[in-house]
Short mmCIF file of C-alpha atoms and ligand atoms in Angstrom, two decimals:
data_model
loop_
_atom_site.label_atom_id
_atom_site.label_comp_id
_atom_site.label_asym_id
_atom_site.label_seq_id
_atom_site.Cartn_x
_atom_site.Cartn_y
_atom_site.Cartn_z
CA ALA A 1 -12.18 24.74 5.29
CA LYS A 2 -10.79 24.00 8.72
CA THR A 3 -7.38 23.42 10.21
CA ARG A 4 -7.32 20.21 12.20
CA HIS A 5 -4.66 19.86 14.86
CA PHE A 6 -3.31 16.59 16.18
CA LYS A 7 -0.74 16.09 18.90
CA TRP A 8 0.88 12.70 18.64
CA GLU A 9 3.50 10.77 20.53
CA VAL A 10 5.09 7.76 18.89
CA GLU A 11 6.21 5.13 21.36
CA TYR A 12 6.81 1.44 21.83
CA MET A 13 4.17 -0.28 23.89
CA TYR A 14 2.94 -3.74 24.78
CA TRP A 15 -0.03 -4.82 22.69
CA SER A 16 -1.71 -8.06 21.60
CA PRO A 17 -2.61 -7.55 17.94
CA ASP A 18 -3.26 -11.27 17.43
CA CYS A 19 -3.93 -12.29 21.06
CA ILE A 20 -0.18 -12.78 21.63
CA GLU A 21 1.57 -9.98 23.47
CA HIS A 22 4.41 -8.20 21.67
CA VAL A 23 5.97 -4.78 21.47
CA VAL A 24 4.36 -2.57 18.80
CA MET A 25 5.02 0.96 17.67
CA GLY A 26 1.94 2.92 18.66
CA ILE A 27 0.70 6.49 18.71
CA ASN A 28 -0.82 8.06 21.84
CA GLY A 29 -1.19 4.60 23.35
CA GLN A 30 -3.18 3.29 20.37
CA PHE A 31 -2.54 0.62 17.75
CA PRO A 32 -3.25 1.22 14.92
CA GLY A 33 -2.65 4.95 15.38
CA PRO A 34 -5.56 7.41 15.65
CA THR A 35 -7.73 7.88 12.56
CA ILE A 36 -7.46 11.30 10.95
CA ARG A 37 -10.79 12.42 9.56
CA ALA A 38 -11.04 15.65 7.61
CA LYS A 39 -12.92 17.30 4.76
CA ALA A 40 -11.46 18.05 1.35
CA GLY A 41 -9.74 21.42 1.48
CA ASP A 42 -8.89 21.18 5.19
CA THR A 43 -5.38 21.65 6.49
CA VAL A 44 -4.04 18.91 8.74
CA VAL A 45 -1.39 19.73 11.29
CA VAL A 46 0.28 16.86 13.12
CA GLU A 47 2.66 17.76 15.89
CA LEU A 48 4.68 14.58 16.15
CA THR A 49 6.87 13.84 19.14
CA ASN A 50 9.29 10.96 18.99
CA LYS A 51 9.15 9.00 22.24
CA LEU A 52 11.14 6.05 20.89
CA PRO A 53 14.15 5.81 23.15
CA THR A 54 16.86 5.06 20.60
CA GLU A 55 15.70 5.69 17.05
CA GLY A 56 14.42 8.40 14.74
CA VAL A 57 10.97 8.43 13.16
CA VAL A 58 9.04 10.01 10.27
CA ILE A 59 5.44 9.59 9.06
CA HIS A 60 4.36 9.56 5.43
CA TRP A 61 0.80 10.51 4.44
CA HIS A 62 0.20 7.88 1.81
CA GLY A 63 -1.93 9.08 -1.10
CA ILE A 64 -1.88 12.75 -0.11
CA ARG A 65 -0.17 14.50 -3.01
CA GLN A 66 1.39 17.28 -0.92
CA LEU A 67 0.78 19.85 -3.66
CA GLY A 68 3.28 22.58 -2.90
CA THR A 69 4.32 21.00 0.43
CA PRO A 70 7.12 18.53 -0.44
CA TRP A 71 8.66 19.08 3.03
CA ALA A 72 5.66 17.41 4.67
CA ASP A 73 5.88 14.13 2.73
CA GLY A 74 7.51 12.34 5.65
CA THR A 75 10.18 10.30 3.89
CA ALA A 76 13.41 9.85 5.82
CA PHE A 77 16.53 10.91 3.84
CA ILE A 78 14.32 12.18 1.02
CA SER A 79 12.06 14.97 2.32
CA GLN A 80 13.47 15.32 5.83
CA CYS A 81 15.91 14.10 8.43
CA ALA A 82 14.48 11.56 10.83
CA ILE A 83 12.91 13.19 13.88
CA ASN A 84 15.33 12.38 16.68
CA SER A 85 14.37 10.77 19.91
CA GLY A 86 12.74 13.41 22.12
CA GLU A 87 12.19 15.88 19.26
CA THR A 88 8.94 17.25 17.82
CA PHE A 89 8.23 17.93 14.15
CA HIS A 90 5.18 19.67 12.68
CA TYR A 91 3.62 18.18 9.56
CA ARG A 92 1.32 20.67 7.89
CA PHE A 93 -0.45 19.86 4.64
CA LYS A 94 -3.70 20.24 2.81
CA VAL A 95 -5.95 17.26 2.16
CA ASP A 96 -7.09 18.53 -1.21
CA ARG A 97 -9.25 15.64 -2.30
CA ALA A 98 -11.80 13.30 -0.73
CA GLY A 99 -10.81 9.65 -0.49
CA THR A 100 -9.54 6.73 1.53
CA TYR A 101 -5.93 7.09 2.59
CA PHE A 102 -3.60 6.01 5.36
CA TYR A 103 -0.35 7.03 6.96
CA HIS A 104 2.68 5.07 8.06
CA GLY A 105 6.27 5.23 9.23
CA HIS A 106 8.79 5.67 6.39
CA LEU A 107 12.11 4.89 8.03
CA GLY A 108 13.64 1.43 8.16
CA MET A 109 10.85 -1.08 8.74
CA GLN A 110 8.74 1.03 11.08
CA ARG A 111 5.61 0.32 9.08
CA SER A 112 6.10 -3.38 9.83
CA ALA A 113 6.54 -2.48 13.49
CA GLY A 114 2.94 -1.22 13.54
CA LEU A 115 3.36 2.47 12.83
CA TYR A 116 0.27 3.13 10.69
CA GLY A 117 -3.29 4.41 10.81
CA SER A 118 -6.16 5.64 8.62
CA LEU A 119 -6.57 9.03 6.98
CA LEU A 120 -10.09 9.55 5.67
CA VAL A 121 -11.10 12.59 3.72
CA ASP A 122 -14.78 13.42 3.19
CA VAL A 123 -16.05 15.61 0.38
CA ALA A 124 -16.03 19.34 1.07
CA GLU A 125 -19.07 20.94 2.71
CA GLY A 126 -21.93 21.11 0.22
CA GLU A 127 -20.32 18.57 -2.17
CA LYS A 128 -21.63 15.07 -2.85
CA GLU A 129 -19.98 11.74 -3.58
CA PRO A 130 -21.07 10.28 -6.95
CA PHE A 131 -22.75 7.36 -5.14
CA HIS A 132 -25.12 6.94 -2.25
CA TYR A 133 -24.69 5.04 1.02
CA ASP A 134 -26.41 4.85 4.41
CA GLY A 135 -23.40 4.08 6.57
CA GLU A 136 -19.73 3.26 6.34
CA PHE A 137 -17.01 1.12 7.84
CA ASN A 138 -13.28 1.52 7.68
CA LEU A 139 -11.02 -1.52 7.29
CA LEU A 140 -7.28 -1.00 7.51
CA LEU A 141 -5.58 -4.27 6.57
CA SER A 142 -2.11 -5.36 7.63
CA ASP A 143 0.08 -8.39 8.28
CA TRP A 144 1.91 -9.18 11.49
CA TRP A 145 5.09 -11.04 12.47
CA HIS A 146 6.08 -12.25 15.90
CA LYS A 147 9.74 -11.67 15.13
CA SER A 148 10.72 -8.07 15.94
CA VAL A 149 11.47 -5.78 13.01
CA HIS A 150 15.01 -5.45 14.35
CA GLU A 151 15.50 -9.17 13.96
CA GLN A 152 13.82 -9.05 10.54
CA GLU A 153 16.17 -6.26 9.44
CA VAL A 154 19.26 -8.11 10.57
CA GLY A 155 18.17 -11.22 8.65
CA LEU A 156 17.49 -9.27 5.44
CA SER A 157 20.87 -7.60 5.55
CA SER A 158 22.86 -10.70 6.49
CA ASN A 159 25.05 -12.89 4.32
CA PRO A 160 23.75 -15.54 3.92
CA PHE A 161 20.43 -13.82 3.51
CA ARG A 162 17.62 -14.72 5.91
CA TRP A 163 14.11 -14.14 4.64
CA ILE A 164 11.42 -12.94 7.07
CA GLY A 165 9.03 -15.72 6.07
CA GLU A 166 5.28 -15.43 5.89
CA PRO A 167 3.36 -13.34 8.46
CA GLN A 168 1.94 -15.06 11.53
CA SER A 169 -1.36 -13.20 11.27
CA LEU A 170 -3.45 -10.95 9.09
CA LEU A 171 -5.00 -8.01 10.91
CA ILE A 172 -8.17 -6.03 10.25
CA ASN A 173 -7.94 -2.68 12.05
CA GLY A 174 -5.01 -4.11 13.97
CA ARG A 175 -6.91 -7.19 15.14
CA GLY A 176 -6.29 -10.85 14.32
CA GLN A 177 -6.15 -14.19 16.09
CA TYR A 178 -3.05 -16.37 16.14
CA ASN A 179 -3.63 -19.10 18.66
CA CYS A 180 -7.25 -19.74 17.79
CA SER A 181 -9.71 -19.24 14.97
CA LEU A 182 -13.05 -17.46 14.93
CA ALA A 183 -14.19 -20.08 12.44
CA ALA A 184 -12.62 -23.24 13.89
CA GLN A 185 -15.97 -25.01 14.02
CA TYR A 186 -16.18 -25.07 10.22
CA SER A 187 -12.71 -26.42 9.56
CA ASP A 188 -11.29 -29.90 9.67
CA THR A 189 -7.88 -28.70 10.84
CA ASN A 190 -7.43 -28.80 14.58
CA SER A 191 -7.33 -25.09 15.26
CA SER A 192 -9.21 -24.25 18.41
CA GLN A 193 -12.27 -22.05 18.57
CA CYS A 194 -11.49 -18.58 19.95
CA LYS A 195 -13.11 -17.76 23.24
CA LEU A 196 -13.23 -14.01 23.16
CA ARG A 197 -15.42 -11.73 25.23
CA GLY A 198 -15.14 -8.96 22.67
CA ASN A 199 -13.18 -6.43 24.69
CA GLU A 200 -9.75 -7.95 24.03
CA GLN A 201 -7.24 -6.04 21.89
CA CYS A 202 -7.40 -8.92 19.40
CA ALA A 203 -11.19 -9.30 19.31
CA PRO A 204 -12.58 -8.53 15.86
CA GLN A 205 -14.46 -5.31 15.25
CA ILE A 206 -17.89 -6.55 14.22
CA LEU A 207 -19.61 -4.70 11.37
CA HIS A 208 -23.15 -4.03 12.61
CA VAL A 209 -25.57 -3.39 9.76
CA ARG A 210 -29.29 -3.06 9.26
CA SER A 211 -31.20 -4.86 6.58
CA ASN A 212 -31.78 -3.35 3.12
CA LYS A 213 -29.29 -0.57 3.36
CA THR A 214 -26.17 0.34 1.40
CA TYR A 215 -22.85 0.53 3.20
CA ARG A 216 -19.54 1.87 2.06
CA LEU A 217 -16.53 -0.16 3.12
CA ARG A 218 -13.29 1.78 2.96
CA VAL A 219 -10.46 -0.69 2.60
CA ALA A 220 -6.76 0.18 2.64
CA SER A 221 -3.77 -2.13 2.77
CA SER A 222 -0.70 -1.27 4.81
CA THR A 223 0.71 -4.79 4.64
CA ALA A 224 4.47 -5.25 4.80
CA LEU A 225 4.37 -8.17 2.39
CA ALA A 226 1.00 -9.79 1.76
CA SER A 227 -1.16 -9.19 -1.28
CA LEU A 228 -4.69 -9.75 -0.05
CA ASN A 229 -8.11 -10.77 -1.27
CA LEU A 230 -11.24 -9.69 0.58
CA ALA A 231 -14.66 -11.31 0.34
CA ILE A 232 -17.92 -11.25 2.27
CA GLY A 233 -20.13 -14.33 2.43
CA ASN A 234 -23.25 -14.01 0.19
CA HIS A 235 -22.60 -10.34 -0.60
CA LYS A 236 -21.32 -8.83 -3.80
CA MET A 237 -19.34 -5.61 -3.73
CA VAL A 238 -19.48 -2.66 -6.10
CA VAL A 239 -16.07 -1.02 -6.41
CA VAL A 240 -16.38 2.79 -6.61
CA GLU A 241 -13.13 4.39 -5.45
CA ALA A 242 -9.44 3.58 -5.68
CA ASP A 243 -6.63 5.62 -4.07
CA GLY A 244 -8.84 8.71 -3.78
CA ASN A 245 -10.14 8.55 -7.37
CA TYR A 246 -13.66 7.61 -8.45
CA LEU A 247 -14.09 4.55 -10.63
CA GLN A 248 -16.60 3.37 -13.17
CA PRO A 249 -18.55 1.19 -10.67
CA PHE A 250 -18.13 -2.56 -11.21
CA LYS A 251 -19.38 -5.56 -9.31
CA VAL A 252 -17.17 -8.29 -7.85
CA ASN A 253 -17.43 -11.30 -5.54
CA ASP A 254 -14.02 -10.61 -4.09
CA LEU A 255 -11.49 -7.81 -4.14
CA ASP A 256 -7.72 -8.00 -4.61
CA ILE A 257 -5.79 -5.37 -2.72
CA TYR A 258 -2.03 -4.86 -2.76
CA SER A 259 0.06 -3.05 -0.21
CA GLY A 260 -0.31 0.70 -0.70
CA GLU A 261 -3.71 0.53 -2.37
CA SER A 262 -7.08 1.66 -1.11
CA TYR A 263 -10.61 1.04 -2.34
CA SER A 264 -14.17 1.88 -1.44
CA VAL A 265 -16.78 -0.75 -2.14
CA LEU A 266 -20.54 -0.59 -1.65
CA ILE A 267 -22.49 -3.52 -0.29
CA THR A 268 -26.25 -3.89 -0.08
CA THR A 269 -27.56 -5.74 2.94
CA ASN A 270 -30.15 -7.71 1.03
CA GLN A 271 -29.48 -11.16 2.50
CA ASP A 272 -31.41 -13.14 5.13
CA PRO A 273 -31.40 -10.74 8.13
CA SER A 274 -31.72 -13.54 10.67
CA LYS A 275 -28.16 -14.59 9.81
CA ASN A 276 -24.65 -13.19 10.13
CA TYR A 277 -21.94 -13.39 7.45
CA TRP A 278 -18.15 -13.68 7.38
CA LEU A 279 -15.83 -11.06 6.03
CA SER A 280 -12.55 -12.75 5.22
CA ILE A 281 -9.12 -11.69 3.96
CA GLY A 282 -6.53 -14.13 2.66
CA VAL A 283 -3.11 -14.11 1.02
CA ARG A 284 -2.55 -14.04 -2.75
CA GLY A 285 0.59 -14.28 -4.88
CA ARG A 286 2.67 -16.24 -2.36
CA LEU A 287 2.12 -19.74 -1.05
CA PRO A 288 0.11 -18.78 2.03
CA ALA A 289 1.19 -19.94 5.46
CA THR A 290 -1.07 -17.49 7.26
CA PRO A 291 -4.65 -18.22 8.29
CA PRO A 292 -7.31 -15.83 6.97
CA GLY A 293 -8.18 -12.64 8.83
CA LEU A 294 -11.83 -12.64 9.83
CA THR A 295 -14.63 -10.53 11.13
CA ILE A 296 -18.42 -10.71 11.06
CA LEU A 297 -21.09 -8.77 9.25
CA ASN A 298 -23.89 -8.68 11.81
CA TYR A 299 -27.47 -7.98 10.72
CA GLN A 300 -29.13 -6.19 13.60
CA PRO A 301 -31.13 -7.06 15.64
CA THR A 302 -29.72 -10.60 15.18
CA SER A 303 -27.21 -11.32 17.94
CA ALA A 304 -23.62 -10.73 16.86
CA SER A 305 -22.57 -13.91 18.65
CA LYS A 306 -24.68 -16.09 16.37
CA PHE A 307 -22.31 -17.96 14.03
CA PRO A 308 -22.72 -17.61 10.28
CA THR A 309 -24.33 -20.76 8.88
CA SER A 310 -21.61 -21.32 6.28
CA PRO A 311 -17.79 -21.22 6.49
CA PRO A 312 -15.87 -18.05 5.58
CA PRO A 313 -15.44 -17.34 1.84
CA VAL A 314 -12.37 -19.09 0.43
CA THR A 315 -9.61 -16.93 -1.06
CA PRO A 316 -8.88 -17.79 -4.73
CA PRO A 317 -5.79 -20.02 -5.13
CA TRP A 318 -2.67 -17.96 -4.40
CA ASN A 319 -1.23 -18.45 -7.89
CA ASP A 320 -4.43 -17.84 -9.85
CA TYR A 321 -2.94 -14.74 -11.48
CA HIS A 322 -5.60 -14.82 -14.14
CA HIS A 323 -8.15 -13.94 -11.46
CA SER A 324 -6.02 -11.00 -10.25
CA LYS A 325 -5.39 -9.73 -13.76
CA MET A 326 -9.10 -9.86 -14.59
CA PHE A 327 -9.75 -7.74 -11.52
CA SER A 328 -7.01 -5.19 -12.29
CA LYS A 329 -8.15 -4.94 -15.88
CA SER A 330 -11.75 -4.12 -14.88
CA ILE A 331 -10.70 -0.89 -13.20
CA PHE A 332 -11.61 2.21 -15.21
CA ALA A 333 -11.94 5.87 -14.30
CA LEU A 334 -15.42 7.25 -13.71
CA MET A 335 -16.68 9.15 -16.72
CA GLY A 336 -15.61 12.77 -16.54
CA SER A 337 -12.35 12.01 -14.69
CA PRO A 338 -9.18 13.76 -15.86
CA LYS A 339 -7.67 12.14 -18.95
CA PRO A 340 -3.98 11.62 -19.59
CA PRO A 341 -2.13 13.85 -22.06
CA THR A 342 -2.16 12.10 -25.44
CA SER A 343 1.62 11.91 -25.75
CA TYR A 344 4.64 11.75 -23.49
CA ASP A 345 7.76 13.89 -23.32
CA ARG A 346 9.93 11.22 -21.81
CA ARG A 347 9.63 7.49 -21.30
CA ILE A 348 11.70 5.47 -18.87
CA SER A 349 11.71 1.70 -18.46
CA LEU A 350 12.43 0.27 -15.05
CA LEU A 351 13.60 -3.32 -14.89
CA ASN A 352 12.97 -4.91 -11.47
CA THR A 353 15.63 -7.45 -10.60
CA GLN A 354 16.85 -9.30 -7.58
CA ASN A 355 20.64 -9.13 -7.40
CA LYS A 356 23.77 -9.69 -5.40
CA ILE A 357 25.95 -6.89 -4.11
CA ASP A 358 29.10 -8.12 -2.35
CA GLY A 359 27.25 -11.33 -1.60
CA PHE A 360 24.21 -9.58 -0.11
CA THR A 361 20.79 -10.06 -1.69
CA LYS A 362 19.32 -6.79 -2.98
CA TRP A 363 16.68 -5.48 -5.35
CA ALA A 364 17.73 -3.18 -8.15
CA ILE A 365 16.23 -1.04 -10.90
CA ASN A 366 18.10 -1.12 -14.21
CA ASN A 367 20.90 -2.75 -12.26
CA VAL A 368 21.27 0.02 -9.67
CA SER A 369 20.14 -0.50 -6.09
CA LEU A 370 19.24 2.74 -4.35
CA ALA A 371 21.35 3.66 -1.34
CA LEU A 372 19.77 6.60 0.46
CA PRO A 373 22.29 9.36 1.23
CA PRO A 374 22.57 10.65 4.82
CA THR A 375 21.53 14.18 3.81
CA PRO A 376 17.91 14.35 2.63
CA TYR A 377 17.63 15.01 -1.12
CA LEU A 378 15.14 17.84 -0.81
CA GLY A 379 17.48 19.92 1.34
CA SER A 380 20.53 18.98 -0.75
CA ILE A 381 18.83 20.21 -3.90
CA LYS A 382 17.38 23.31 -2.33
CA TYR A 383 20.77 24.36 -0.96
CA GLY A 384 22.84 23.11 -3.90
CA LEU A 385 24.87 20.51 -1.99
CA ARG A 386 26.38 18.79 -4.97
CA ASN A 387 28.35 16.21 -3.04
CA ALA A 388 25.37 14.95 -1.10
CA PHE A 389 24.27 12.40 -3.71
CA ASP A 390 25.24 11.04 -7.15
CA GLN A 391 24.70 13.85 -9.65
CA LYS A 392 24.51 11.40 -12.53
CA SER A 393 20.98 10.31 -13.37
CA PRO A 394 20.29 6.55 -13.06
CA PRO A 395 19.87 4.55 -16.31
CA GLU A 396 16.57 5.12 -18.15
CA ASN A 397 16.34 1.61 -19.54
CA PHE A 398 18.00 -1.77 -19.69
CA PRO A 399 19.72 -3.81 -22.40
CA ASP A 400 17.37 -4.93 -25.19
CA ASN A 401 18.57 -8.50 -24.98
CA TYR A 402 17.87 -8.89 -21.24
CA ASP A 403 15.88 -12.10 -20.80
CA VAL A 404 13.14 -11.36 -18.27
CA MET A 405 12.09 -15.02 -18.19
CA ARG A 406 15.37 -16.26 -16.65
CA PRO A 407 17.50 -15.45 -13.63
CA PRO A 408 20.05 -12.71 -14.37
CA ILE A 409 23.11 -14.08 -16.22
CA ASN A 410 25.26 -11.72 -14.17
CA PRO A 411 23.49 -11.34 -10.83
CA ASN A 412 25.80 -8.58 -9.61
CA SER A 413 24.60 -5.02 -9.44
CA THR A 414 25.79 -1.79 -7.90
CA THR A 415 24.40 0.81 -5.53
CA GLY A 416 23.75 4.43 -6.37
CA SER A 417 22.00 7.49 -5.02
CA GLY A 418 21.12 9.31 -8.26
CA VAL A 419 17.65 10.65 -9.01
CA TYR A 420 15.67 11.15 -12.21
CA MET A 421 15.16 14.86 -12.86
CA PHE A 422 12.09 16.00 -14.76
CA GLY A 423 11.35 19.50 -15.99
CA LEU A 424 8.18 21.02 -14.55
CA ASN A 425 5.02 19.83 -16.29
CA THR A 426 6.67 17.20 -18.44
CA THR A 427 4.58 14.13 -19.18
CA VAL A 428 6.45 11.02 -18.15
CA ASP A 429 5.74 7.43 -19.10
CA VAL A 430 7.09 4.70 -16.91
CA ILE A 431 7.22 1.11 -18.08
CA LEU A 432 7.62 -1.10 -15.04
CA GLN A 433 9.17 -4.33 -16.19
CA ASN A 434 9.13 -7.44 -14.05
CA ALA A 435 11.66 -10.25 -14.46
CA ASN A 436 12.78 -13.54 -13.00
CA ALA A 437 14.32 -13.28 -9.51
CA LEU A 438 17.60 -14.98 -8.54
CA SER A 439 16.12 -18.48 -8.39
CA ASP A 440 14.66 -20.26 -11.39
CA ASN A 441 10.95 -19.90 -12.04
CA VAL A 442 10.36 -17.18 -9.49
CA SER A 443 8.91 -13.79 -10.34
CA GLU A 444 7.12 -11.83 -7.64
CA ILE A 445 4.34 -9.28 -7.46
CA HIS A 446 5.54 -5.72 -6.83
CA PRO A 447 3.06 -2.97 -6.00
CA TRP A 448 4.74 0.29 -7.07
CA HIS A 449 3.80 3.46 -5.23
CA LEU A 450 4.52 7.02 -6.34
CA HIS A 451 4.71 9.90 -3.88
CA GLY A 452 3.46 13.40 -4.67
CA HIS A 453 1.41 12.44 -7.74
CA ASP A 454 -1.15 10.08 -9.12
CA PHE A 455 -0.48 8.29 -12.39
CA TRP A 456 -2.74 6.85 -15.03
CA VAL A 457 -2.46 3.09 -15.34
CA LEU A 458 -2.37 2.66 -19.11
CA GLY A 459 -2.14 -1.10 -19.21
CA TYR A 460 -0.69 -4.42 -18.15
CA GLY A 461 0.90 -7.10 -20.26
CA GLU A 462 2.91 -10.30 -20.36
CA GLY A 463 6.64 -10.72 -20.94
CA LYS A 464 8.80 -7.85 -22.08
CA PHE A 465 7.12 -4.60 -23.15
CA SER A 466 7.65 -3.97 -26.85
CA ALA A 467 6.48 -1.67 -29.62
CA LYS A 468 3.57 -3.94 -30.47
CA ASP A 469 2.16 -3.45 -26.96
CA GLU A 470 1.78 0.25 -27.62
CA LYS A 471 -1.63 -0.12 -29.23
CA LYS A 472 -2.98 -2.08 -26.27
CA LEU A 473 -2.65 0.92 -23.97
CA ASN A 474 -5.80 2.60 -22.71
CA PHE A 475 -5.86 6.36 -23.24
CA LYS A 476 -9.64 6.60 -23.09
CA ASN A 477 -10.48 5.93 -19.42
CA PRO A 478 -7.40 4.71 -17.55
CA PRO A 479 -7.76 4.93 -13.76
CA LEU A 480 -5.70 7.40 -11.75
CA ARG A 481 -3.88 5.67 -8.92
CA ASN A 482 -0.90 6.15 -6.66
CA THR A 483 -0.08 2.44 -6.55
CA ALA A 484 -0.02 -0.13 -9.37
CA VAL A 485 1.09 -3.70 -9.39
CA ILE A 486 3.41 -5.50 -11.78
CA PHE A 487 2.46 -9.13 -12.18
CA PRO A 488 5.07 -11.90 -12.37
CA TYR A 489 6.95 -11.81 -15.70
CA GLY A 490 4.80 -8.89 -16.83
CA TRP A 491 4.90 -5.16 -17.43
CA THR A 492 2.71 -2.26 -16.34
CA ALA A 493 2.61 1.07 -18.18
CA LEU A 494 2.02 4.34 -16.31
CA ARG A 495 1.79 7.99 -17.32
CA PHE A 496 1.99 11.02 -15.07
CA VAL A 497 2.57 14.73 -15.27
CA ALA A 498 5.51 15.97 -13.19
CA ASP A 499 3.65 19.02 -11.89
CA ASN A 500 4.57 19.04 -8.20
CA PRO A 501 8.12 20.28 -7.56
CA GLY A 502 9.92 18.26 -4.91
CA VAL A 503 11.79 15.02 -4.45
CA TRP A 504 9.48 12.06 -4.53
CA ALA A 505 9.98 8.42 -3.78
CA PHE A 506 8.79 5.82 -6.26
CA HIS A 507 9.16 2.33 -4.88
CA CYS A 508 7.82 -1.14 -4.39
CA HIS A 509 5.54 -0.96 -1.34
CA ILE A 510 6.66 -4.32 0.01
CA GLU A 511 8.54 -3.32 3.14
CA PRO A 512 11.40 -5.84 2.96
CA HIS A 513 11.91 -5.03 -0.75
CA LEU A 514 12.05 -1.34 0.07
CA HIS A 515 14.41 -2.12 2.86
CA MET A 516 16.54 -4.18 0.49
CA ALA A 517 17.08 -0.95 -1.43
CA LYS A 518 14.94 0.09 -4.30
CA LEU A 519 13.45 3.47 -4.45
CA LEU A 520 13.99 6.30 -6.79
CA TYR A 521 13.47 9.62 -8.03
CA LYS A 522 12.66 13.05 -9.12
CA ASN A 523 12.58 16.72 -8.87
CA ARG A 524 12.99 20.17 -10.16
CA GLY A 525 10.69 23.11 -10.51
CA ARG A 526 10.58 26.06 -12.87
CU1 C2O B 1 3.16 4.09 1.61
CU2 C2O B 1 6.76 5.43 0.24
O1 C2O B 1 4.98 4.67 0.93
#
């Protein structure tokens, strides 16, 4: 195993992610940031210098469990203080397992500002993946706003509340097109055809393939808000990896991916090689107001500038939740993967609600909205600073008679900074419970992401979780993930073993939701 050193500088810079120039948060003059590529067992060292003139920064290594290195998790006010302007911090951690990961800022809305990049881990020397492929492509997906994150933040924390709205563009590897479309010629709307030479910052990265080969597409979503669906014209995909864990391979026409998730899919280039094909991403779960993100699958030696003969694949209707549920429910662990313990030591239920606190719109869990303390939890606990955060644990459930199908009767909630404490090696079940938001007939998708661990996704269901749902849970081959979605008005059941001492965030990966407070949890070794 090797140690891989990286020297990074985070800075604001001018960039044109969607052909319109804006300020983005970049690393070493690049957007997205440089890709980290390592082998399982390697140690990664990132020497991060903050060149932002007036704000702190941290970077979280999303999906890396940080076994024994909780100080390197990169969560502001949780694992560390923000790195001040002009300062340098060393992140040092082991990438213990092959897989598709990414990294991103974890302070304020710095992820939305463009602070993200890919982290790809290959199998260790001499090891093999449980599937074969001839080549691979990496697709890091994101969404992009023209409004600065500072303006977005002010709106979210104003009274009256101002929502950020839908993204202007969807980006693939930081590239999208706002003022034109790559596929205008197929559409009846009057978007204009892009005239790109290919060397622009917003020009799509074309996927050049040869005929009759198998390619691995690594797909990760760092979106601030959008749930996405990815499809490739004429090509089916075989899903083989999720969040660094191997899956029982299954075939799909299109792939749903929520913020914080990653997948590997295999495609076989068995279509007419004299043609090119669209790869398209579109918005799910919210009424889309954003055109699809596009690139081209180019069969060499066919010219990459030859247009596909048919229009880009159409994203399933945004509110076709049945389609999304069918996809989520077809994900199973590859045979031989670690199985969950057969029983739990502790079960907590987390009700997700939208609330009001002093007139401000917030998200809360069991009626408490997390307010991060100024002193990072990890240090407070290590040094026994008892006044640094609420010592009382947050509630472990919610009133039995809470009606998840209606807006809260009392919309008011409170803030708190307590954490759930788990004894080392306890098995914890978490029931994530969705509910109606503040307005009638609204319940949103929330992709929940756990730091420092993977969890088994035991099942999904409708309405309020109850005893009769128990027997629907999958203990045989549930997938291990670090992110799992709760569908509108539904529940999702997770199980994990608290085997990695530290303080770990567990939160909805939607950036404005996170920013509107909602985060939790845990600790305690030995
Ligand atoms: Cu990728 Cu705490 O998040």
